PDB file of C-alpha atoms in Angstrom:
ATOM      1  CA  MET A  55       0.000   0.000   0.000  1.00 79.00           C
ATOM      2  CA  GLN A  56       1.353   3.368  -1.033  1.00 85.00           C
ATOM      3  CA  LYS A  57       1.832   6.037   1.604  1.00 88.00           C
ATOM      4  CA  LYS A  58      -0.470   9.026   1.242  1.00 85.00           C
ATOM      5  CA  PRO A  59       1.112  12.475   1.055  1.00 87.00           C
ATOM      6  CA  ARG A  60       0.853  14.738   4.080  1.00 89.00           C
ATOM      7  CA  GLY A  61      -2.514  16.526   4.214  1.00 86.00           C
ATOM      8  CA  TYR A  62      -4.127  14.055   1.819  1.00 84.00           C
ATOM      9  CA  PHE A  63      -7.846  13.455   2.182  1.00 79.00           C
ATOM     10  CA  GLU A  64     -10.746  12.127   0.142  1.00 87.00           C
ATOM     11  CA  VAL A  65     -14.276  13.381  -0.358  1.00 84.00           C
ATOM     12  CA  THR A  66     -17.054  10.807  -0.471  1.00 88.00           C
ATOM     13  CA  ASP A  67     -20.142  10.832  -2.672  1.00 85.00           C
ATOM     14  CA  ASP A  68     -22.186  11.372   0.485  1.00 86.00           C
ATOM     15  CA  GLU A  69     -20.257  14.550   1.187  1.00 85.00           C
ATOM     16  CA  TYR A  70     -20.804  15.813  -2.361  1.00 83.00           C
ATOM     17  CA  SER A  71     -24.528  15.311  -1.925  1.00 81.00           C
ATOM     18  CA  SER A  72     -24.695  16.624   1.638  1.00 84.00           C
ATOM     19  CA  SER A  73     -27.145  19.428   2.355  1.00 84.00           C
ATOM     20  CA  GLU A  74     -24.243  21.770   3.134  1.00 84.00           C
ATOM     21  CA  PHE A  75     -22.426  21.116  -0.147  1.00 85.00           C
ATOM     22  CA  VAL A  76     -25.606  21.313  -2.227  1.00 84.00           C
ATOM     23  CA  PHE A  77     -26.696  24.516  -0.470  1.00 82.00           C
ATOM     24  CA  ILE A  78     -23.336  26.148  -1.209  1.00 84.00           C
ATOM     25  CA  ALA A  79     -23.368  25.039  -4.857  1.00 82.00           C
ATOM     26  CA  LEU A  80     -26.970  26.040  -5.536  1.00 83.00           C
ATOM     27  CA  SER A  81     -26.714  29.389  -3.784  1.00 82.00           C
ATOM     28  CA  MET A  82     -23.610  30.071  -5.880  1.00 84.00           C
ATOM     29  CA  LEU A  83     -25.661  29.304  -8.994  1.00 83.00           C
ATOM     30  CA  GLU A  84     -28.331  31.746  -7.778  1.00 85.00           C
ATOM     31  CA  SER A  85     -25.659  34.389  -7.276  1.00 86.00           C
ATOM     32  CA  ARG A  86     -24.508  33.884 -10.880  1.00 87.00           C
ATOM     33  CA  GLY A  87     -27.941  34.493 -12.399  1.00 88.00           C
ATOM     34  CA  TYR A  88     -29.639  31.092 -12.274  1.00 83.00           C
ATOM     35  CA  PRO A  89     -32.798  31.745 -10.245  1.00 86.00           C
ATOM     36  CA  GLY A  90     -35.118  29.175  -8.706  1.00 86.00           C
ATOM     37  CA  PHE A  91     -32.700  27.012  -6.765  1.00 83.00           C
ATOM     38  CA  PHE A  92     -33.710  28.309  -3.329  1.00 82.00           C
ATOM     39  CA  GLU A  93     -37.293  27.377  -4.193  1.00 87.00           C
ATOM     40  CA  LEU A  94     -36.152  23.982  -5.446  1.00 86.00           C
ATOM     41  CA  MET A  95     -34.288  23.366  -2.186  1.00 85.00           C
ATOM     42  CA  SER A  96     -37.368  24.297  -0.170  1.00 87.00           C
ATOM     43  CA  VAL A  97     -39.529  21.788  -2.069  1.00 90.00           C
ATOM     44  CA  VAL A  98     -37.083  18.944  -2.684  1.00 89.00           C
ATOM     45  CA  GLU A  99     -35.460  18.242   0.628  1.00 85.00           C
ATOM     46  CA  ASP A 100     -33.161  15.524  -0.684  1.00 88.00           C
ATOM     47  CA  PRO A 101     -29.822  17.078  -1.721  1.00 85.00           C
ATOM     48  CA  ALA A 102     -28.776  13.955  -3.633  1.00 84.00           C
ATOM     49  CA  LEU A 103     -32.005  14.125  -5.649  1.00 89.00           C
ATOM     50  CA  ILE A 104     -31.392  17.794  -6.460  1.00 86.00           C
ATOM     51  CA  MET A 105     -27.940  16.920  -7.780  1.00 85.00           C
ATOM     52  CA  LYS A 106     -29.441  14.135  -9.919  1.00 88.00           C
ATOM     53  CA  ILE A 107     -32.037  16.560 -11.313  1.00 87.00           C
ATOM     54  CA  ILE A 108     -29.324  19.046 -12.248  1.00 86.00           C
ATOM     55  CA  ARG A 109     -27.204  16.356 -13.892  1.00 88.00           C
ATOM     56  CA  LEU A 110     -30.215  15.089 -15.816  1.00 90.00           C
ATOM     57  CA  PHE A 111     -31.272  18.512 -17.098  1.00 88.00           C
ATOM     58  CA  TYR A 112     -27.847  20.197 -17.352  1.00 86.00           C
ATOM     59  CA  GLY A 113     -27.843  23.081 -19.800  1.00 85.00           C
ATOM     60  CA  MET A 114     -31.518  22.590 -20.631  1.00 87.00           C
ATOM     61  CA  THR A 115     -34.055  25.338 -20.250  1.00 84.00           C
ATOM     62  CA  ILE A 116     -37.135  24.012 -18.526  1.00 82.00           C
ATOM     63  CA  LYS A 117     -40.286  25.960 -19.242  1.00 84.00           C
ATOM     64  CA  ILE A 118     -42.661  25.802 -16.285  1.00 83.00           C
ATOM     65  CA  PRO A 119     -46.284  26.088 -17.443  1.00 90.00           C
ATOM     66  CA  PRO A 120     -48.861  28.449 -15.986  1.00 92.00           C
ATOM     67  CA  ILE A 121     -51.013  26.757 -13.340  1.00 93.00           C
ATOM     68  CA  LYS A 122     -54.016  26.765 -15.727  1.00 94.00           C
ATOM     69  CA  GLU A 123     -52.083  24.711 -18.297  1.00 95.00           C
ATOM     70  CA  PHE A 124     -50.791  22.364 -15.587  1.00 94.00           C
ATOM     71  CA  LYS A 125     -54.334  21.859 -14.274  1.00 95.00           C
ATOM     72  CA  GLU A 126     -55.670  21.146 -17.775  1.00 95.00           C
ATOM     73  CA  CYS A 127     -52.966  18.555 -18.424  1.00 94.00           C
ATOM     74  CA  LEU A 128     -53.637  16.878 -15.088  1.00 94.00           C
ATOM     75  CA  GLN A 129     -57.328  16.770 -15.916  1.00 95.00           C
ATOM     76  CA  ALA A 130     -56.588  15.418 -19.421  1.00 96.00           C
ATOM     77  CA  ALA A 131     -54.288  12.807 -17.868  1.00 95.00           C
ATOM     78  CA  GLU A 132     -57.081  11.774 -15.494  1.00 95.00           C
ATOM     79  CA  TYR A 133     -59.549  11.475 -18.389  1.00 95.00           C
ATOM     80  CA  THR A 134     -57.006   9.496 -20.438  1.00 94.00           C
ATOM     81  CA  TYR A 135     -56.167   7.157 -17.566  1.00 93.00           C
ATOM     82  CA  LEU A 136     -59.838   6.478 -16.860  1.00 92.00           C
ATOM     83  CA  ASP A 137     -60.515   5.930 -20.573  1.00 92.00           C
ATOM     84  CA  MET A 138     -57.655   3.473 -20.949  1.00 90.00           C
ATOM     85  CA  HIS A 139     -57.840   1.573 -17.664  1.00 88.00           C
ATOM     86  CA  LYS A 140     -61.047   2.016 -15.669  1.00 90.00           C
ATOM     87  CA  HIS A 141     -63.828  -0.569 -15.598  1.00 87.00           C
ATOM     88  CA  ILE A 142     -67.407  -0.286 -14.364  1.00 89.00           C
ATOM     89  CA  ASN A 143     -67.233  -4.008 -13.629  1.00 88.00           C
ATOM     90  CA  THR A 144     -64.899  -6.796 -14.716  1.00 85.00           C
ATOM     91  CA  ASN A 145     -66.358  -6.993 -18.208  1.00 86.00           C
ATOM     92  CA  LEU A 146     -67.399  -3.395 -18.869  1.00 89.00           C
ATOM     93  CA  PRO A 147     -64.849  -0.647 -19.511  1.00 90.00           C
ATOM     94  CA  ALA A 148     -65.842   2.871 -18.504  1.00 91.00           C
ATOM     95  CA  LYS A 149     -67.314   4.800 -21.426  1.00 90.00           C
ATOM     96  CA  SER A 150     -66.916   8.491 -22.216  1.00 91.00           C
ATOM     97  CA  LYS A 151     -70.321   9.213 -20.697  1.00 94.00           C
ATOM     98  CA  ASP A 152     -69.313   7.450 -17.449  1.00 94.00           C
ATOM     99  CA  ILE A 153     -66.020   9.328 -17.284  1.00 95.00           C
ATOM    100  CA  CYS A 154     -67.689  12.706 -17.870  1.00 95.00           C
ATOM    101  CA  GLN A 155     -70.177  11.938 -15.123  1.00 95.00           C
ATOM    102  CA  PHE A 156     -67.388  10.911 -12.728  1.00 95.00           C
ATOM    103  CA  MET A 157     -65.285  13.984 -13.540  1.00 95.00           C
ATOM    104  CA  ASN A 158     -68.342  16.249 -13.596  1.00 96.00           C
ATOM    105  CA  ILE A 159     -67.398  17.830 -16.930  1.00 97.00           C
ATOM    106  CA  THR A 160     -69.477  19.216 -19.776  1.00 96.00           C
ATOM    107  CA  PRO A 161     -69.268  17.967 -23.381  1.00 95.00           C
ATOM    108  CA  GLU A 162     -67.262  21.121 -24.230  1.00 95.00           C
ATOM    109  CA  GLU A 163     -64.793  20.444 -21.416  1.00 96.00           C
ATOM    110  CA  GLU A 164     -64.536  16.822 -22.547  1.00 95.00           C
ATOM    111  CA  GLN A 165     -63.748  17.965 -26.095  1.00 94.00           C
ATOM    112  CA  HIS A 166     -60.989  20.247 -24.789  1.00 95.00           C
ATOM    113  CA  LEU A 167     -59.475  17.331 -22.850  1.00 96.00           C
ATOM    114  CA  LEU A 168     -59.727  15.124 -25.944  1.00 95.00           C
ATOM    115  CA  ASP A 169     -57.923  17.785 -27.982  1.00 94.00           C
ATOM    116  CA  ILE A 170     -55.093  17.668 -25.435  1.00 95.00           C
ATOM    117  CA  PHE A 171     -55.179  13.864 -25.676  1.00 94.00           C
ATOM    118  CA  ASP A 172     -54.967  14.008 -29.488  1.00 94.00           C
ATOM    119  CA  ASP A 173     -52.015  16.407 -29.385  1.00 93.00           C
ATOM    120  CA  TRP A 174     -50.277  14.146 -26.843  1.00 94.00           C
ATOM    121  CA  ALA A 175     -50.885  10.947 -28.831  1.00 92.00           C
ATOM    122  CA  LYS A 176     -49.528  12.580 -32.003  1.00 92.00           C
ATOM    123  CA  PHE A 177     -46.516  14.005 -30.149  1.00 94.00           C
ATOM    124  CA  MET A 178     -45.681  10.630 -28.603  1.00 93.00           C
ATOM    125  CA  HIS A 179     -46.040   8.894 -31.976  1.00 92.00           C
ATOM    126  CA  ASP A 180     -43.787  11.471 -33.643  1.00 92.00           C
ATOM    127  CA  GLN A 181     -41.181  10.955 -30.898  1.00 90.00           C
ATOM    128  CA  GLY A 182     -41.101   7.216 -31.626  1.00 90.00           C
ATOM    129  CA  ALA A 183     -42.972   6.344 -28.430  1.00 89.00           C
ATOM    130  CA  ASP A 184     -46.410   5.448 -29.783  1.00 89.00           C
ATOM    131  CA  VAL A 185     -48.610   4.855 -26.736  1.00 89.00           C
ATOM    132  CA  ARG A 186     -50.363   1.959 -28.479  1.00 87.00           C
ATOM    133  CA  ASN A 187     -47.125  -0.006 -28.261  1.00 88.00           C
ATOM    134  CA  TYR A 188     -46.699   0.132 -24.505  1.00 84.00           C
ATOM    135  CA  MET A 189     -49.978   1.104 -22.892  1.00 85.00           C
ATOM    136  CA  HIS A 190     -52.966  -1.162 -22.329  1.00 85.00           C
ATOM    137  CA  MET A 191     -56.269   0.239 -23.593  1.00 87.00           C
ATOM    138  CA  ASN A 192     -59.677  -1.115 -22.689  1.00 83.00           C
ATOM    139  CA  ARG A 193     -61.610   0.611 -25.444  1.00 83.00           C
ATOM    140  CA  ASN A 194     -61.211  -0.048 -29.171  1.00 84.00           C
ATOM    141  CA  ASN A 195     -62.422   3.474 -29.961  1.00 87.00           C
ATOM    142  CA  THR A 196     -59.429   4.851 -28.069  1.00 89.00           C
ATOM    143  CA  LYS A 197     -57.085   2.769 -30.235  1.00 89.00           C
ATOM    144  CA  LYS A 198     -58.922   3.898 -33.368  1.00 90.00           C
ATOM    145  CA  ARG A 199     -58.769   7.534 -32.260  1.00 90.00           C
ATOM    146  CA  ILE A 200     -55.005   7.334 -31.764  1.00 91.00           C
ATOM    147  CA  ASP A 201     -54.638   5.638 -35.154  1.00 90.00           C
ATOM    148  CA  MET A 202     -56.520   8.470 -36.861  1.00 91.00           C
ATOM    149  CA  VAL A 203     -54.598  11.187 -35.016  1.00 91.00           C
ATOM    150  CA  CYS A 204     -51.235   9.591 -35.843  1.00 91.00           C
ATOM    151  CA  LYS A 205     -52.224   9.611 -39.511  1.00 90.00           C
ATOM    152  CA  GLY A 206     -52.924  13.333 -39.253  1.00 88.00           C
ATOM    153  CA  LYS A 207     -56.698  12.997 -39.382  1.00 86.00           C
ATOM    154  CA  LYS A 208     -59.260  14.449 -37.022  1.00 82.00           C
ATOM    155  CA  TRP A 209     -61.240  11.889 -35.042  1.00 74.00           C
ATOM    156  CA  THR A 210     -65.004  11.948 -35.266  1.00 68.00           C
ATOM    157  CA  GLN A 211     -67.450   9.231 -34.363  1.00 57.00           C
ATOM    158  CA  LYS A 212     -68.393   9.119 -38.070  1.00 49.00           C
ATOM    159  CA  ASN A 213     -64.925   7.760 -38.905  1.00 42.00           C
ATOM    160  CA  TYR A 214     -65.932   4.372 -37.517  1.00 38.00           C
TER     161      TYR A 214
END
């Protein structure tokens, strides 16, 4: 074993992800014109996770949506999840009418959520992650809708 030079020390991964180290690093970033890290530290209390987030998104600009847009996407995600996975009983998938009743939404609100769904399905298809390939769907109309959207067509009940 080789003798270590005088004053030699090592820094562990735990030290690099300690709250003290992360606080120093992130507050330095704030001081250099990268705002939002104090808020991030107040919400994510795991310094190691913060470091992983920064490594994952390094150099990327993340656009945080307005709360209205976030709410709409959450609502569209709920509608989509219920459409793809929810059953009334073991043999009967939930239908659009059932989902609207559960979510207490109007036909106009449903159409807005379906527009978000269509945009999402097309986006995922264009990114090479077609949701039909990895997500179970109870309803054939949902599969048909995605098929139409991916072909650049607008879904209407008259299509099928």
